[in-house]
PDB file of C-alpha atoms and ligand atoms in Angstrom:
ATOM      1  CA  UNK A   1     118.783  27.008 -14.923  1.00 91.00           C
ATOM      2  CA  UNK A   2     121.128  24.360 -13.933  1.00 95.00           C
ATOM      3  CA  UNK A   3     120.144  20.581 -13.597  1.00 96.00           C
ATOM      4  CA  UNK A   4     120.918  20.490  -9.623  1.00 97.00           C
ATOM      5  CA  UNK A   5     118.896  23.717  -9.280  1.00 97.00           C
ATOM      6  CA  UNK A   6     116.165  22.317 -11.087  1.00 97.00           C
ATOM      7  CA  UNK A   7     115.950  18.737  -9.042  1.00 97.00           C
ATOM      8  CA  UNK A   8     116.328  21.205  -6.028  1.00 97.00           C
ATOM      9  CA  UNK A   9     113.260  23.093  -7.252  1.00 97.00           C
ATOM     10  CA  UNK A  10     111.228  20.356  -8.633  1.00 97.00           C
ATOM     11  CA  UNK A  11     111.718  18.327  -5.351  1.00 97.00           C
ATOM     12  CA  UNK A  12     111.168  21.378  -2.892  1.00 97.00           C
ATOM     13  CA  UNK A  13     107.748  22.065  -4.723  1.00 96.00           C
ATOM     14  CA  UNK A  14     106.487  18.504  -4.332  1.00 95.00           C
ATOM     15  CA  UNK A  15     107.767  18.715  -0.837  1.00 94.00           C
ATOM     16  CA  UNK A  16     106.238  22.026  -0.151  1.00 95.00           C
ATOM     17  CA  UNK A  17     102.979  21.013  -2.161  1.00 93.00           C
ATOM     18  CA  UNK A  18     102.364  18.000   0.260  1.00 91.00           C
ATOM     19  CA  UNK A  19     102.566  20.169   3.199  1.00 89.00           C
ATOM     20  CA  UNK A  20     100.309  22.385   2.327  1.00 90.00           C
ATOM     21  CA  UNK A  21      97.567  20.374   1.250  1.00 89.00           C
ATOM     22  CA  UNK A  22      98.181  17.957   4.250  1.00 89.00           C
ATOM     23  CA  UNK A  23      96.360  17.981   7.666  1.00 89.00           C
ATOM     24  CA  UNK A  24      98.159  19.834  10.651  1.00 90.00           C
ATOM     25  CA  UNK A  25     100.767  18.008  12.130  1.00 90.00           C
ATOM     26  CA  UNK A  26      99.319  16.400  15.909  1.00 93.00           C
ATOM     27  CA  UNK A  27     101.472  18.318  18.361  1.00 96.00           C
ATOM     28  CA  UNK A  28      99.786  21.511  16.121  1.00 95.00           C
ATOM     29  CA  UNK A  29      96.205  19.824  16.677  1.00 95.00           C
ATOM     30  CA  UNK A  30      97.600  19.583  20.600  1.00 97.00           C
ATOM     31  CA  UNK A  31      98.978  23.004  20.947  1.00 98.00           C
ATOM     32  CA  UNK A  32      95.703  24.750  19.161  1.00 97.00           C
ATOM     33  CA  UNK A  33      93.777  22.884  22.028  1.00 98.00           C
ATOM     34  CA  UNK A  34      96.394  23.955  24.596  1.00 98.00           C
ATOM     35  CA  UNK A  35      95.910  27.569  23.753  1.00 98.00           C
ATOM     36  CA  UNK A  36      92.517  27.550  22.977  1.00 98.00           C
ATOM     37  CA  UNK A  37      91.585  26.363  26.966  1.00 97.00           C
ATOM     38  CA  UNK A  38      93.946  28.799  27.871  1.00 97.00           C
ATOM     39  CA  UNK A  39      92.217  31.853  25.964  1.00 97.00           C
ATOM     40  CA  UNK A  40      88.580  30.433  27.073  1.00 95.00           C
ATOM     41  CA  UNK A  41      90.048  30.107  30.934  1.00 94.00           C
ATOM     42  CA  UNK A  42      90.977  33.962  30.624  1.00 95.00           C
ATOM     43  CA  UNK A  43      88.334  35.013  29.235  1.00 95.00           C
ATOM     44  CA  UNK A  44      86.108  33.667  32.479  1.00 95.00           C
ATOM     45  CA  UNK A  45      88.683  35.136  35.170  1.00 96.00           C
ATOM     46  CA  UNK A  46      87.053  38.929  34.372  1.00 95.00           C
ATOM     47  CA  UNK A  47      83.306  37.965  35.440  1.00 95.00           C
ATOM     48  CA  UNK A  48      84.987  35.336  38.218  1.00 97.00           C
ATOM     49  CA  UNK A  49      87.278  38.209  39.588  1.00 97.00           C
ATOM     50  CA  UNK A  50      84.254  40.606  39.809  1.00 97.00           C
ATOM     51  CA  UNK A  51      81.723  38.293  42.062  1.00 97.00           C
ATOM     52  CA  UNK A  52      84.634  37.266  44.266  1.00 97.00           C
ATOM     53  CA  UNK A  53      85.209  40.643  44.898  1.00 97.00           C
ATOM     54  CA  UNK A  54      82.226  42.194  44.404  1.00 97.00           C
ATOM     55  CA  UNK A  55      79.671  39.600  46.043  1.00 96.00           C
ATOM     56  CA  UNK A  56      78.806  37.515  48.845  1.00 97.00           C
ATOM     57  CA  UNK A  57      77.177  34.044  48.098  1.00 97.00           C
ATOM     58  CA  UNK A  58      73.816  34.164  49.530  1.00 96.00           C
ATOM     59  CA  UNK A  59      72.754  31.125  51.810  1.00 94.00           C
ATOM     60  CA  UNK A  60      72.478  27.566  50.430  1.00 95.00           C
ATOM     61  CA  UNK A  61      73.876  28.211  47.375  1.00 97.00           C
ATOM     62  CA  UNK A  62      76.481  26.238  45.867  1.00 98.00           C
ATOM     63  CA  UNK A  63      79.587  28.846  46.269  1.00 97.00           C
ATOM     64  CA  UNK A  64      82.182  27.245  44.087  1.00 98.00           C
ATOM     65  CA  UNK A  65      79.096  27.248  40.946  1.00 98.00           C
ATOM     66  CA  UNK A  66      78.197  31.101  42.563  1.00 97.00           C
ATOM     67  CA  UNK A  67      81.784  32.181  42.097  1.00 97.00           C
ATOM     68  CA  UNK A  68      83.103  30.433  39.082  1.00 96.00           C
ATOM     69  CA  UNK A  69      80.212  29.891  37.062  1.00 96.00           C
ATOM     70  CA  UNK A  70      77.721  32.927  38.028  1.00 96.00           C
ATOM     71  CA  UNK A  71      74.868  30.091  38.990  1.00 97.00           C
ATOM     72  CA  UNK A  72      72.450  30.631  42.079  1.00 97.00           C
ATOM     73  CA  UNK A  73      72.111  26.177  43.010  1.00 98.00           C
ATOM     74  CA  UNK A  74      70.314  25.559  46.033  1.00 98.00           C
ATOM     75  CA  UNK A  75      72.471  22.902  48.026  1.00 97.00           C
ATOM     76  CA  UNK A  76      70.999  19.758  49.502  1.00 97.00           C
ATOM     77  CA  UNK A  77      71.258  18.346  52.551  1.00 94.00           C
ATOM     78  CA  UNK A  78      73.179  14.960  52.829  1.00 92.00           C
ATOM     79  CA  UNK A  79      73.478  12.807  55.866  1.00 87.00           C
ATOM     80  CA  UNK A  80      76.618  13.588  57.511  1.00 78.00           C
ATOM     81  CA  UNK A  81      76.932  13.291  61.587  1.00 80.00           C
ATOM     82  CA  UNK A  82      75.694  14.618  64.692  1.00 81.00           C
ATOM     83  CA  UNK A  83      78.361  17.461  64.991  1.00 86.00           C
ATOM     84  CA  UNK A  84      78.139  18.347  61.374  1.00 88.00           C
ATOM     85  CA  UNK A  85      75.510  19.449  58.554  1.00 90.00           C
ATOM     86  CA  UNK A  86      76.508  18.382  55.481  1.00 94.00           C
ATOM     87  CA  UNK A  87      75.489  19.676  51.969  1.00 95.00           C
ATOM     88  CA  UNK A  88      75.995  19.020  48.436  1.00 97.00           C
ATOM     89  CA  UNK A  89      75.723  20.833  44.806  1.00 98.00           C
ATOM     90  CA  UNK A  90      73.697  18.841  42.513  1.00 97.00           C
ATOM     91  CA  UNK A  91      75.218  21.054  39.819  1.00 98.00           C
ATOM     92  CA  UNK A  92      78.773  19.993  40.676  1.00 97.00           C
ATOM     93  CA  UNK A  93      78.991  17.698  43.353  1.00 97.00           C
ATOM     94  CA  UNK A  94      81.037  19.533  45.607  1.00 97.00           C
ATOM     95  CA  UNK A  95      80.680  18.743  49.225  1.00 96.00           C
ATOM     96  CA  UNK A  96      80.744  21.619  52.422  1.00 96.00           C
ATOM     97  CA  UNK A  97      80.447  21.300  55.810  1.00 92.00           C
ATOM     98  CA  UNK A  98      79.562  23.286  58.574  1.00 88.00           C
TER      99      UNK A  98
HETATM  100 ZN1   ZN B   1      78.028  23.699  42.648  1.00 82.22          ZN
END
C-alpha cells in the first residue's frame, strides 16, 4: 500500500472510530425528540378521531379532557357573572361558559 493511502486509512479509522464510540450529535438528540412527539401525537389521533365522531360529551364533563384524553372530569363551578355560568376542569384548567 502506498504511504498517502496508508495516512488516508490510518487517519479515516481514528476519525471513524471517534464517531462511533461518541454520543449523538445534539440536533440528532433534537430531531429523535421531534419525531418521537410526532409518532406519540399520531398514535392518539385514532382513539381522539373515534369519540369526536362517535360520542357526545355527557353533561359537566370537561369536553376538551372527554375528547382528547378519553377522561369523564366533572367541571366546577367558578364565579363568573349574572348573565353567565362559568365552569372549570380541575384536570386541565380549561375554562367554558354558557
Ligand atoms: Zn379538562
Amino acid at each position: 500500500m502506498k504511504e498517502y493511502a496508508k495516512e488516508y486509512r490510518g487517519n479515516l479509522l481514528k476519525k471513524l472510530s471517534r464517531k462511533k464510540s461518541g454520543s449523538k450529535p445534539s440536533e440528532v438528540l433534537e430531531a429523535e425528540k421531534i419525531i418521537a412527539k410526532y409518532n406519540e401525537e399520531q398514535e392518539k389521533i385514532g382513539p381522539q378521531l373515534f369519540r369526536l365522531e362517535s360520542s357526545e360529551c355527557p353533561d359537566s364533563i370537561c369536553p376538551q379532557c372527554f375528547y382528547l384524553r378519553g377522561l369523564n372530569v366533572h367541571l366546577k363551578t367558578i364565579p363568573g357573572d349574572d348573565e353567565i355560568d362559568k365552569y372549570q376542569c380541575p384536570e386541565c384548567n380549561s375554562i367554558y361558559e354558557e
